[in-house]
Coordinates of C-alpha atoms in Angstrom, one line a residue:
Chain A
M1392 CA 0.1 -0.1 0.1
D1393 CA 2.5 2.6 0.9
A1394 CA 4.9 1.4 -2.0
K1395 CA 2.1 2.1 -4.3
Y1396 CA 1.3 5.5 -2.5
A1397 CA 5.1 6.2 -2.9
R1398 CA 5.0 5.1 -6.7
R1399 CA 2.1 7.4 -7.5
R1400 CA 3.8 10.7 -5.8
H1401 CA 6.9 9.6 -7.5
T1402 CA 4.8 9.6 -11.0
N1403 CA 3.5 12.9 -10.2
T1404 CA 6.6 14.6 -9.3
V1405 CA 8.3 13.5 -12.5
A1406 CA 5.0 14.5 -14.6
M1407 CA 4.8 18.0 -12.9
T1408 CA 8.5 18.4 -13.6
L1409 CA 8.3 17.7 -17.4
C1410 CA 5.4 20.2 -17.3
W1411 CA 7.7 22.9 -15.9
G1412 CA 10.3 21.9 -18.2
A1413 CA 8.1 22.4 -21.1
A1414 CA 7.1 25.8 -19.9
L1415 CA 10.8 26.7 -19.6
F1416 CA 11.9 25.0 -23.1
G1417 CA 8.9 27.0 -24.8
I1418 CA 9.5 30.1 -23.1
S1419 CA 13.1 30.1 -23.8
W1420 CA 13.1 29.3 -27.8
L1421 CA 10.2 32.2 -27.7
A1422 CA 12.6 34.6 -26.0
F1423 CA 15.8 33.4 -27.9
I1424 CA 13.7 34.3 -31.1
L1425 CA 12.9 37.9 -29.5
V1426 CA 16.4 38.5 -28.2
A1427 CA 17.9 37.6 -31.4
L1428 CA 15.3 40.0 -33.5
L1429 CA 16.1 42.9 -30.9
W1430 CA 19.6 42.6 -31.0
N1431 CA 20.3 42.3 -34.7
G1432 CA 17.0 44.8 -35.5
V1433 CA 18.2 47.5 -33.2
A1434 CA 21.5 47.5 -34.5
G1435 CA 20.5 48.8 -37.9
L1436 CA 17.8 51.3 -36.6
N1437 CA 18.9 54.8 -37.5
I1438 CA 17.2 57.6 -39.2
A1439 CA 18.0 56.6 -42.7
V1440 CA 15.8 53.8 -42.3
F1441 CA 13.0 55.9 -42.4
T1442 CA 14.0 58.6 -45.1
E1443 CA 15.8 56.5 -48.0
V1444 CA 14.7 54.3 -50.4
T1445 CA 15.9 50.6 -50.4
P1446 CA 19.4 50.5 -51.7
G1447 CA 20.5 48.8 -55.1
P1448 CA 22.5 45.8 -55.4
G1449 CA 26.3 46.8 -54.4
S1450 CA 25.8 49.9 -52.8
T1451 CA 25.9 51.3 -49.4
G1452 CA 23.5 52.7 -46.9
G1453 CA 20.0 52.9 -47.9
G1454 CA 16.6 52.6 -46.0
L1455 CA 13.4 51.1 -46.2
L1456 CA 11.1 54.2 -46.9
N1457 CA 9.6 52.7 -49.9
A1458 CA 8.6 49.5 -48.3
I1459 CA 7.2 51.4 -45.2
V1460 CA 4.9 53.5 -47.4
G1461 CA 4.1 50.6 -49.7
S1462 CA 3.1 48.3 -46.8
L1463 CA 0.9 51.2 -45.2
I1464 CA -1.0 52.1 -48.6
M1465 CA -1.7 48.2 -49.2
T1466 CA -2.7 47.4 -45.6
T1467 CA -4.9 50.4 -45.4
I1468 CA -6.4 49.7 -48.9
G1469 CA -7.0 46.1 -47.8
V1470 CA -8.4 46.9 -44.5
A1471 CA -10.8 49.4 -46.3
I1472 CA -12.0 47.1 -48.3
G1473 CA -12.4 44.0 -46.4
T1474 CA -13.7 45.7 -43.0
P1475 CA -17.2 47.0 -44.4
I1476 CA -17.7 43.4 -46.0
G1477 CA -16.8 41.7 -42.9
M1478 CA -18.7 43.6 -40.8
L1479 CA -22.1 43.1 -43.2
A1480 CA -21.4 39.4 -43.3
G1481 CA -21.2 39.3 -39.5
T1482 CA -24.4 41.5 -39.0
Y1483 CA -26.1 39.1 -41.0
M1484 CA -24.8 36.4 -39.0
A1485 CA -25.7 37.7 -35.6
E1486 CA -28.7 39.9 -36.6
Y1487 CA -30.9 38.9 -39.4
G1488 CA -30.1 35.2 -40.1
R1489 CA -29.3 34.2 -36.4
Y1490 CA -31.2 30.8 -36.9
A1491 CA -31.0 30.6 -40.8
K1492 CA -29.0 27.7 -42.4
L1493 CA -26.8 29.8 -44.4
T1494 CA -25.4 31.3 -41.3
K1495 CA -24.0 27.9 -40.1
V1496 CA -22.7 27.5 -43.5
V1497 CA -20.9 31.0 -43.6
R1498 CA -19.6 30.6 -40.1
F1499 CA -18.2 27.0 -41.3
I1500 CA -16.6 28.4 -44.8
N1501 CA -15.3 31.6 -42.9
D1502 CA -13.5 29.4 -40.1
I1503 CA -12.0 27.3 -43.0
L1504 CA -10.9 30.6 -45.0
L1505 CA -9.4 32.0 -41.5
S1506 CA -6.8 29.4 -41.2
A1507 CA -6.5 28.7 -44.7
P1508 CA -2.8 28.7 -45.9
S1509 CA -2.1 32.4 -47.0
I1510 CA 0.0 31.1 -50.1
I1511 CA -3.4 30.0 -51.4
I1512 CA -4.6 33.5 -51.3
G1513 CA -1.8 34.7 -53.1
L1514 CA -2.3 32.0 -55.8
F1515 CA -6.1 33.1 -56.0
I1516 CA -5.4 36.8 -56.6
Y1517 CA -2.5 35.9 -58.7
E1518 CA -5.2 33.9 -61.2
A1519 CA -8.2 36.4 -60.4
V1520 CA -6.7 39.5 -60.9
V1521 CA -2.9 39.5 -62.3
V1522 CA -3.5 37.1 -65.2
P1523 CA -6.6 39.0 -66.5
L1524 CA -5.0 42.3 -65.9
G1525 CA -1.8 41.1 -67.5
H1526 CA 0.7 42.7 -64.9
F1527 CA 1.5 42.6 -61.1
S1528 CA 0.2 45.5 -59.2
A1529 CA -0.4 46.9 -55.6
L1530 CA -3.8 46.7 -56.2
A1531 CA -3.6 42.9 -56.5
G1532 CA -1.7 43.0 -53.3
S1533 CA -4.4 45.3 -51.7
L1534 CA -7.0 42.7 -52.5
A1535 CA -5.1 39.7 -51.4
L1536 CA -5.0 41.5 -47.7
A1537 CA -8.5 42.0 -48.2
V1538 CA -9.3 38.6 -48.7
I1539 CA -7.0 37.9 -45.2
V1540 CA -8.9 40.7 -43.2
I1541 CA -12.5 39.5 -44.4
P1542 CA -12.6 36.2 -42.2
V1543 CA -11.1 38.0 -39.0
V1544 CA -13.6 40.7 -39.2
V1545 CA -16.4 38.3 -39.9
R1546 CA -15.5 36.3 -36.9
T1547 CA -15.5 39.3 -34.1
T1548 CA -18.3 41.0 -35.3
E1549 CA -20.5 38.0 -35.3
D1550 CA -18.9 37.1 -31.8
M1551 CA -19.6 40.5 -30.5
L1552 CA -22.9 41.2 -31.8
L1553 CA -23.8 38.0 -30.1
L1554 CA -23.0 39.4 -27.0
V1555 CA -25.3 42.1 -27.0
P1556 CA -28.2 41.6 -24.5
N1557 CA -31.3 41.0 -26.6
T1558 CA -33.1 43.2 -24.0
L1559 CA -31.4 46.3 -25.5
R1560 CA -32.7 45.3 -29.1
E1561 CA -36.1 44.8 -27.6
A1562 CA -36.3 48.0 -26.1
S1563 CA -35.1 49.7 -29.3
I1564 CA -37.6 47.8 -31.4
A1565 CA -40.6 48.5 -29.0
L1566 CA -39.7 52.4 -29.6
G1567 CA -40.4 52.0 -33.0
M1568 CA -37.1 51.6 -34.4
P1569 CA -36.6 49.9 -37.6
R1570 CA -34.4 46.9 -37.4
A1571 CA -31.6 48.3 -39.7
Y1572 CA -31.4 51.6 -37.3
M1573 CA -31.5 49.2 -34.2
I1574 CA -28.7 47.4 -35.5
M1575 CA -26.5 50.5 -36.5
R1576 CA -27.3 52.5 -33.3
V1577 CA -28.0 50.5 -30.7
A1578 CA -26.2 47.1 -31.4
Y1579 CA -23.0 48.1 -33.2
S1580 CA -22.7 51.1 -30.0
A1581 CA -23.0 48.0 -27.9
A1582 CA -20.2 46.1 -29.4
R1583 CA -18.3 48.7 -30.8
A1584 CA -15.1 48.0 -28.4
G1585 CA -15.2 44.3 -29.5
I1586 CA -15.5 45.2 -33.4
V1587 CA -12.6 47.7 -33.3
T1588 CA -10.5 44.9 -31.6
G1589 CA -11.4 42.6 -34.5
V1590 CA -10.5 45.4 -37.1
L1591 CA -7.2 45.9 -35.1
L1592 CA -6.3 42.1 -35.2
A1593 CA -7.1 42.1 -38.6
I1594 CA -4.7 45.0 -39.6
A1595 CA -2.1 43.1 -37.5
R1596 CA -2.4 40.0 -39.5
A1597 CA -2.6 41.6 -42.8
S1598 CA 0.6 44.0 -42.0
G1599 CA 2.6 40.9 -41.3
E1600 CA 1.5 38.6 -44.5
T1601 CA 4.3 37.8 -46.7
A1602 CA 3.1 35.1 -48.9
P1603 CA 0.2 36.5 -50.4
L1604 CA 2.0 39.7 -51.7
L1605 CA 5.1 37.5 -53.1
F1606 CA 3.4 37.4 -56.8
T1607 CA 0.7 39.8 -56.6
A1608 CA 2.2 42.9 -55.6
L1609 CA 5.9 41.7 -56.2
S1610 CA 8.3 44.6 -54.9
S1611 CA 9.9 47.5 -56.7
P1612 CA 13.1 49.6 -55.7
F1613 CA 11.4 53.1 -55.9
L1614 CA 8.9 55.1 -54.0
S1615 CA 5.9 54.4 -55.6
L1616 CA 2.2 55.5 -55.0
D1617 CA 0.5 54.3 -58.4
L1618 CA -1.9 51.5 -57.5
G1619 CA -1.4 49.8 -61.0
K1620 CA 2.2 49.2 -60.5
E1621 CA 4.4 46.7 -58.5
M1622 CA 4.9 48.5 -54.8
A1623 CA 7.3 47.6 -52.4
N1624 CA 6.3 46.3 -48.9
L1625 CA 8.2 45.2 -46.1
P1626 CA 7.4 41.4 -45.9
V1627 CA 8.6 40.9 -49.5
I1628 CA 11.4 43.1 -48.9
I1629 CA 12.6 41.2 -45.8
N1630 CA 12.1 38.1 -47.6
N1631 CA 14.1 39.1 -51.1
F1632 CA 16.9 40.8 -48.7
A1633 CA 17.4 38.2 -46.2
G1634 CA 19.0 35.8 -48.5
S1635 CA 20.9 38.2 -50.4
P1636 CA 24.9 38.3 -50.2
Y1637 CA 24.9 42.0 -49.2
E1638 CA 25.7 42.9 -45.8
N1639 CA 23.4 46.4 -46.0
W1640 CA 20.7 44.1 -47.3
R1641 CA 20.7 41.6 -44.5
Q1642 CA 20.7 44.6 -41.9
L1643 CA 17.9 45.9 -43.4
A1644 CA 15.8 42.5 -43.3
W1645 CA 16.2 42.3 -39.6
T1646 CA 15.2 46.3 -39.3
G1647 CA 12.5 45.7 -41.3
A1648 CA 11.5 42.5 -39.3
L1649 CA 12.0 44.2 -36.2
L1650 CA 9.6 47.1 -37.3
I1651 CA 6.7 44.3 -38.2
T1652 CA 7.3 42.8 -35.1
L1653 CA 6.8 45.9 -32.8
A1654 CA 3.8 47.0 -35.1
V1655 CA 2.0 43.7 -34.9
L1656 CA 2.6 43.4 -31.1
T1657 CA 1.4 47.0 -30.6
L1658 CA -1.7 46.8 -32.3
S1659 CA -2.4 43.4 -30.6
V1660 CA -2.0 45.0 -27.2
G1661 CA -4.0 47.7 -28.1
A1662 CA -6.8 45.3 -29.5
R1663 CA -6.4 43.5 -25.9
V1664 CA -6.6 46.9 -23.6
L1665 CA -9.8 47.8 -25.8
T1666 CA -11.3 44.5 -25.1
R1667 CA -10.5 44.9 -21.3
Q1668 CA -12.1 48.5 -21.2
G1669 CA -15.2 47.2 -23.1
A1670 CA -15.5 44.2 -20.4
Q1671 CA -15.3 46.7 -17.3
K1672 CA -17.8 48.9 -18.9
Chain B
M443 CA -32.8 57.5 -31.1
T444 CA -34.3 60.7 -29.5
D445 CA -34.3 62.9 -33.1
M446 CA -36.2 60.2 -34.6
T447 CA -39.0 60.6 -32.1
V448 CA -39.2 64.2 -32.6
E449 CA -39.1 63.8 -36.3
A450 CA -42.3 61.3 -36.4
D451 CA -44.0 63.7 -33.8
V452 CA -43.8 67.0 -36.2
S453 CA -44.5 64.8 -39.6
S454 CA -47.8 63.6 -37.9
S455 CA -49.2 67.0 -37.0
E456 CA -48.1 68.4 -39.9
A457 CA -49.4 66.8 -42.9
A458 CA -50.1 62.8 -43.6
P459 CA -48.1 62.5 -46.8
D460 CA -44.7 63.5 -45.0
R461 CA -45.4 60.7 -42.4
A462 CA -46.2 58.2 -45.1
S463 CA -43.2 59.3 -47.1
A464 CA -40.8 59.1 -43.8
L465 CA -42.1 55.8 -43.2
R466 CA -41.5 54.7 -46.3
F467 CA -38.0 55.9 -46.5
L468 CA -37.3 53.8 -43.1
K469 CA -38.8 50.9 -44.3
M470 CA -36.7 51.3 -47.7
S471 CA -33.3 51.5 -45.8
D472 CA -34.2 48.9 -43.5
R473 CA -34.7 46.7 -46.5
A474 CA -31.6 47.7 -48.4
F475 CA -29.7 47.2 -45.2
H476 CA -31.0 43.6 -44.9
W477 CA -30.1 43.0 -48.4
M478 CA -26.8 44.3 -48.1
T479 CA -26.1 42.1 -45.1
F480 CA -27.2 39.2 -46.9
L481 CA -25.2 39.9 -49.9
A482 CA -21.9 40.0 -47.9
A483 CA -22.7 36.9 -46.2
V484 CA -23.3 35.2 -49.5
F485 CA -20.1 36.9 -50.9
V486 CA -18.0 35.1 -48.1
L487 CA -19.2 31.8 -49.4
A488 CA -18.7 32.9 -53.2
L489 CA -15.0 33.6 -52.0
L490 CA -14.3 30.1 -51.1
G491 CA -16.0 29.0 -54.3
A492 CA -14.0 31.5 -56.6
I493 CA -10.6 30.1 -54.6
I494 CA -11.3 26.7 -55.5
V495 CA -12.7 27.5 -59.2
S496 CA -9.5 29.9 -60.1
L497 CA -7.4 27.2 -58.6
I498 CA -8.8 24.3 -60.4
V499 CA -8.8 26.7 -63.6
G500 CA -5.1 27.4 -63.0
A501 CA -4.1 24.0 -62.4
S502 CA -6.1 22.2 -65.3
P503 CA -3.5 22.6 -68.0
A504 CA -1.1 20.7 -65.6
L505 CA -3.5 18.1 -64.3
S506 CA -4.9 17.1 -68.1
T507 CA -1.2 16.6 -69.1
F508 CA 0.1 14.6 -66.1
G509 CA -3.2 13.2 -64.8
F510 CA -2.9 10.9 -61.4
G511 CA 0.9 10.9 -62.1
F512 CA 1.4 14.2 -61.2
V513 CA 1.0 13.2 -57.2
V514 CA 2.8 10.2 -57.5
N515 CA 5.9 11.3 -59.7
E516 CA 8.9 12.4 -58.0
R517 CA 10.4 13.8 -60.8
W518 CA 10.1 17.9 -61.0
S519 CA 12.2 19.0 -63.9
P520 CA 11.5 22.8 -65.4
S521 CA 13.9 22.5 -68.3
R522 CA 12.2 19.4 -69.7
E523 CA 8.4 20.2 -68.4
I524 CA 8.1 17.1 -66.2
F525 CA 6.4 18.0 -63.2
G526 CA 5.7 15.6 -60.2
A527 CA 4.5 16.7 -56.7
L528 CA 5.7 13.7 -54.6
A529 CA 9.0 15.3 -53.3
P530 CA 6.9 18.3 -52.2
I531 CA 4.1 16.1 -51.0
Y532 CA 6.9 14.1 -48.9
G533 CA 8.6 17.3 -47.6
T534 CA 5.3 18.7 -46.1
I535 CA 4.4 15.8 -44.5
V536 CA 7.7 14.9 -42.8
T537 CA 8.4 18.3 -41.6
S538 CA 4.7 18.6 -40.3
I539 CA 5.1 15.2 -38.6
I540 CA 8.3 16.6 -36.7
A541 CA 6.7 19.7 -35.9
M542 CA 3.8 18.0 -34.4
L543 CA 6.1 15.3 -32.5
I544 CA 7.5 18.2 -30.6
A545 CA 5.1 20.8 -30.4
V546 CA 2.0 18.5 -29.1
P547 CA 3.8 17.2 -26.0
V548 CA 5.3 20.6 -25.4
G549 CA 2.2 22.6 -25.8
L550 CA 0.3 20.2 -23.7
G551 CA 2.8 20.4 -20.9
I552 CA 2.7 24.4 -21.0
A553 CA -1.0 24.3 -21.1
I554 CA -1.2 21.7 -18.0
F555 CA 1.5 24.0 -16.5
L556 CA -0.9 27.2 -17.0
T557 CA -3.9 25.6 -15.7
E558 CA -2.7 23.5 -12.9
L559 CA 0.7 24.8 -11.4
C560 CA 1.7 27.9 -12.5
P561 CA 1.2 30.5 -9.4
M562 CA -2.0 32.5 -9.8
A563 CA -0.7 35.9 -10.3
L564 CA 1.6 34.8 -13.3
R565 CA -1.2 32.9 -15.2
R566 CA -2.7 35.9 -16.9
P567 CA 0.6 37.8 -17.9
F568 CA 2.2 34.5 -19.2
G569 CA -1.5 33.5 -21.1
V570 CA -1.2 36.8 -22.8
A571 CA 2.3 36.5 -23.7
I572 CA 1.9 33.3 -25.2
E573 CA -1.4 34.9 -27.1
L574 CA 0.9 37.7 -28.6
L575 CA 3.4 35.2 -29.6
A576 CA 0.8 33.4 -31.5
G577 CA 0.1 36.5 -33.7
V578 CA 3.9 37.3 -34.4
P579 CA 3.9 37.1 -38.3
S580 CA 6.0 33.9 -39.7
I581 CA 8.4 35.7 -41.7
I582 CA 9.9 36.7 -38.3
Y583 CA 10.3 32.9 -37.6
G584 CA 11.7 32.5 -41.0
I585 CA 14.7 34.9 -40.8
W586 CA 15.4 34.0 -37.3
G587 CA 15.6 30.2 -38.5
F588 CA 17.8 31.4 -41.4
F589 CA 20.3 33.6 -39.6
V590 CA 20.3 32.0 -36.4
L591 CA 18.7 28.6 -35.8
A592 CA 20.3 27.0 -39.0
P593 CA 24.0 27.9 -38.2
L594 CA 23.6 26.7 -34.6
L595 CA 22.3 23.4 -36.1
K596 CA 24.9 23.0 -38.4
E597 CA 27.4 23.3 -35.7
T598 CA 25.8 21.6 -32.6
L599 CA 22.9 19.5 -33.0
Q600 CA 23.3 17.9 -36.5
P601 CA 26.8 16.5 -36.0
A602 CA 25.9 15.4 -32.7
L603 CA 23.0 13.3 -34.3
I604 CA 25.2 11.9 -36.9
D605 CA 27.7 10.8 -34.5
I606 CA 25.5 9.1 -32.2
F607 CA 23.4 7.2 -34.7
E608 CA 26.2 6.2 -37.2
H609 CA 26.3 2.8 -36.2
V610 CA 22.5 2.3 -35.4
P611 CA 20.8 0.4 -38.3
L612 CA 17.7 2.5 -39.6
L613 CA 18.3 5.2 -37.6
N614 CA 21.7 6.0 -39.3
A615 CA 19.7 6.5 -42.5
L616 CA 17.3 8.9 -40.7
F617 CA 20.1 11.0 -39.4
A618 CA 22.6 10.7 -42.5
G619 CA 24.9 13.5 -42.9
P620 CA 26.4 15.8 -43.9
A621 CA 25.2 18.8 -41.8
Y622 CA 24.0 21.4 -43.8
G623 CA 22.0 23.4 -41.4
I624 CA 19.0 23.9 -43.5
G625 CA 16.9 20.7 -44.3
M626 CA 13.6 18.9 -42.9
L627 CA 14.7 18.8 -39.3
T628 CA 15.3 22.6 -39.2
A629 CA 12.1 23.4 -40.9
G630 CA 10.1 21.0 -38.6
L631 CA 11.8 22.6 -35.2
I632 CA 10.8 26.1 -36.6
L633 CA 7.3 24.9 -37.5
A634 CA 7.3 23.4 -34.0
I635 CA 8.3 26.5 -32.4
M636 CA 5.7 28.7 -34.4
I637 CA 2.7 26.5 -33.8
L638 CA 3.7 25.9 -30.3
P639 CA 2.0 29.1 -28.6
F640 CA -1.1 28.3 -30.7
I641 CA -1.5 24.6 -29.4
T642 CA -0.6 26.0 -25.9
A643 CA -3.7 28.6 -26.1
V644 CA -6.0 26.3 -27.7
S645 CA -5.2 23.8 -24.9
R646 CA -5.4 26.2 -22.2
D647 CA -8.8 27.2 -23.7
V648 CA -10.3 24.0 -23.9
F649 CA -8.6 22.8 -20.4
Q650 CA -10.7 25.7 -19.0
T651 CA -14.0 24.2 -20.0
V652 CA -13.4 21.3 -17.2
P653 CA -15.8 22.0 -14.6
P654 CA -14.3 22.6 -11.4
V655 CA -16.5 20.2 -9.6
L656 CA -15.3 17.4 -11.6
K657 CA -11.6 18.4 -10.8
E658 CA -12.3 18.8 -6.9
A659 CA -14.1 15.8 -6.7
A660 CA -11.1 13.8 -8.1
F661 CA -8.6 15.7 -5.7
G662 CA -11.3 14.9 -2.8
V663 CA -10.8 11.2 -3.5
G664 CA -7.2 11.4 -3.3
C665 CA -5.9 11.7 -6.9
T666 CA -2.4 13.6 -7.5
T667 CA -2.3 16.5 -9.8
W668 CA -1.2 14.0 -12.7
E669 CA -3.9 11.4 -12.0
V670 CA -6.8 14.4 -12.2
V671 CA -5.0 15.7 -15.8
G672 CA -4.7 12.1 -17.0
N673 CA -8.2 10.7 -15.8
I674 CA -10.3 13.7 -15.9
V675 CA -8.9 16.8 -17.6
I676 CA -7.8 14.9 -20.7
P677 CA -10.5 12.4 -21.3
F678 CA -13.1 15.2 -21.1
T679 CA -11.6 17.6 -23.2
R680 CA -10.4 14.6 -25.6
V681 CA -12.5 15.8 -28.7
G682 CA -11.4 19.6 -28.3
L683 CA -7.8 18.8 -27.8
V684 CA -7.8 16.7 -30.9
G685 CA -9.7 19.6 -32.8
G686 CA -7.0 22.1 -31.7
V687 CA -4.1 19.8 -32.6
M688 CA -5.7 19.2 -36.2
L689 CA -6.1 23.2 -36.5
A690 CA -2.4 23.5 -35.7
L691 CA -1.4 20.7 -38.2
G692 CA -3.6 22.7 -40.8
R693 CA -1.0 25.7 -39.9
A694 CA 1.8 23.5 -40.0
L695 CA 0.7 21.8 -43.2
G696 CA 0.3 25.2 -45.2
E697 CA 2.9 27.4 -43.4
T698 CA 4.9 29.0 -46.1
M699 CA 7.3 31.7 -44.7
A700 CA 9.1 30.2 -41.8
V701 CA 9.8 26.8 -44.0
T702 CA 10.9 28.5 -47.4
F703 CA 14.2 30.1 -45.6
V704 CA 15.4 26.8 -44.2
I705 CA 14.3 23.7 -46.2
G706 CA 16.7 24.2 -49.0
N707 CA 14.3 23.8 -51.8
S708 CA 15.4 20.4 -53.3
H709 CA 13.0 18.4 -55.2
N710 CA 14.7 14.8 -53.7
I711 CA 13.2 12.5 -51.6
S712 CA 15.7 11.7 -49.0
A713 CA 15.5 9.3 -46.1
S714 CA 17.4 11.6 -44.0
I715 CA 15.7 14.3 -42.2
L716 CA 19.0 16.1 -42.3
A717 CA 18.8 16.3 -46.2
P718 CA 17.4 19.6 -47.8
A719 CA 13.9 18.8 -49.2
T720 CA 11.1 21.1 -50.3
T721 CA 7.5 21.6 -49.0
I722 CA 4.4 22.4 -51.3
S723 CA 4.0 25.9 -49.8
A724 CA 7.9 26.5 -50.2
S725 CA 8.0 25.4 -53.8
I726 CA 5.6 27.9 -54.6
A727 CA 7.1 30.9 -52.9
N728 CA 10.5 29.7 -54.4
E729 CA 9.8 29.1 -57.8
F730 CA 6.6 31.1 -59.0
Q731 CA 8.1 34.4 -59.6
E732 CA 10.8 32.9 -62.0
A733 CA 8.4 30.0 -63.6
S734 CA 7.4 30.4 -67.2
A735 CA 3.9 30.9 -68.1
G736 CA 2.3 27.4 -69.3
L737 CA 3.0 24.4 -67.8
Y738 CA 5.4 25.4 -65.0
T739 CA 3.2 27.8 -63.4
S740 CA 0.4 25.5 -64.0
S741 CA 2.0 23.1 -61.9
L742 CA 2.7 25.3 -59.4
V743 CA -1.1 26.1 -59.0
A744 CA -1.7 22.7 -59.2
L745 CA 0.5 22.4 -56.2
G746 CA -1.6 25.0 -54.5
L747 CA -4.8 23.2 -55.3
L748 CA -3.5 19.8 -53.6
L749 CA -2.5 21.6 -50.5
F750 CA -5.6 23.4 -50.2
V751 CA -7.7 20.0 -50.6
I752 CA -5.2 18.7 -47.7
T753 CA -5.7 21.5 -45.2
F754 CA -9.5 21.8 -46.5
L755 CA -10.1 18.4 -45.2
V756 CA -7.7 18.7 -42.0
L757 CA -9.6 22.1 -41.2
S758 CA -12.8 20.7 -41.6
A759 CA -12.4 17.8 -39.6
A760 CA -10.7 20.2 -36.9
R761 CA -13.7 22.5 -36.7
L762 CA -16.5 19.9 -36.7
M763 CA -14.4 18.9 -33.4
L764 CA -14.1 22.0 -32.0
M765 CA -18.0 22.6 -32.9
R766 CA -18.8 19.3 -31.0
I767 CA -17.2 20.6 -27.8
E768 CA -18.6 24.1 -28.2
R769 CA -22.2 22.3 -27.8
K770 CA -21.4 20.3 -25.0
T771 CA -20.3 23.3 -23.1
G772 CA -23.0 25.4 -24.5
G773 CA -25.8 22.8 -23.4

């Protein structure tokens, strides 16, 4: 009896030590990545990164201005296209068609889109936009990012609207408000923090995506604002520069990676703070 | 809200036609909004349909040329226009298996740590940190793997593995040299690190669905923490865990940027996991820009279609399982 008890205690100690070990193991790898990123990224951080365009092969110096501008433009357009569509679809699922069959199907398909490999979305936009137009363009890149944004926004909008208490809806309907006005003035206001969180997360997701831009927006060594042409962007520049033989290109790749990570982490933390404020209210 | 009521009052006191037209306007805009939301929902469905159709259209030249042989042929020779997908399929499966073998036990261990062992004050910050890491873009893992992990493995782990297993039959084929640094093992490791936060976050969430009463009862009859986890928590959350793991598998299968840098892009099937190889997504990312139009591009799109079919099946299974556990906790 005692031996059996000792063995059980022993097994427990071993298993729990392993769990501690797993936590330390996981955390140390992730810390390793972040430290390497900070260490290598900060080394190249200077004012030229934000004021000069990417250097040509073999030249010295240079910055990431065209890539930063391109990323901002394409992410903005992608989010501007994706957010309204995503919000409307989420609204249908939570408000008009809450018990409809269509909602169940859309929810399932949307979850698939949410985790589908992003390179597939790049191929899709290549076939659907780049091939018919005959050339790569920033517009194609923005559309690819919009396809990334839509499922994220659909998901959060639906989830957040489902949290709005029905009594609020009933109260405003009872005052004679048409349903559309009830949704826009009451349901949206009540779910505002959550929906904004979803949009922030979608921006974070879109700004780090590389694969869909590889063969839609391509890249460009110039500062370009023309949506019909190829446009530089941070992820693709990182991808192209990291494998290059030039020291300054590799340094810029690290610095670009640091900038993206900082942007994504800031957006995610912002989203988290907003959700908590919403919850407290 | 208030201004609308006032508006209605004014129109009723002045003239009836105004009231009727205001009501008609409200009715119309309500209907228009309903239609807009409906169309947006249908658009999401159409989007998936469009993705499938465009992939099939793009892949059809390659599929009609090579037929089923596309999936079982190992040869990938752009200069002779012979394309077979077996090597990328093999690389995708092997790297994903390596990643899952590492990430699932470690991820579960961290989730158990977070729900059972971690001091209360640390649980929230720890959990938040893991969720933030799950959102770090995959290209970050890619360049870290390329600049830091691959050289490190080349110097340390890989020579050690080759030495240790040199005279062990079977295993010496699995760990045959030379140590390149890049290769399937490195790619699998990076994938593991990348999906680790994801597995941890999902399994922590499903662990938290276990009613405390069940756990308290088990502790009450004298179970150790490990016995509670093994006999109560894991059986109770089994379906959700499998769903979460398959969701992570879907990510590992389709991951592009983290793998492309360190896989080596070689269309050879090698028994050694230290050898360079390629995956479906890495082939597309590496070769698409320079591929000549026609059969080459079409073959790469066909690879994409294949990847989409595989991940679609895995993700659907995962979602169905997760839906089952949601229903259980909901009802």
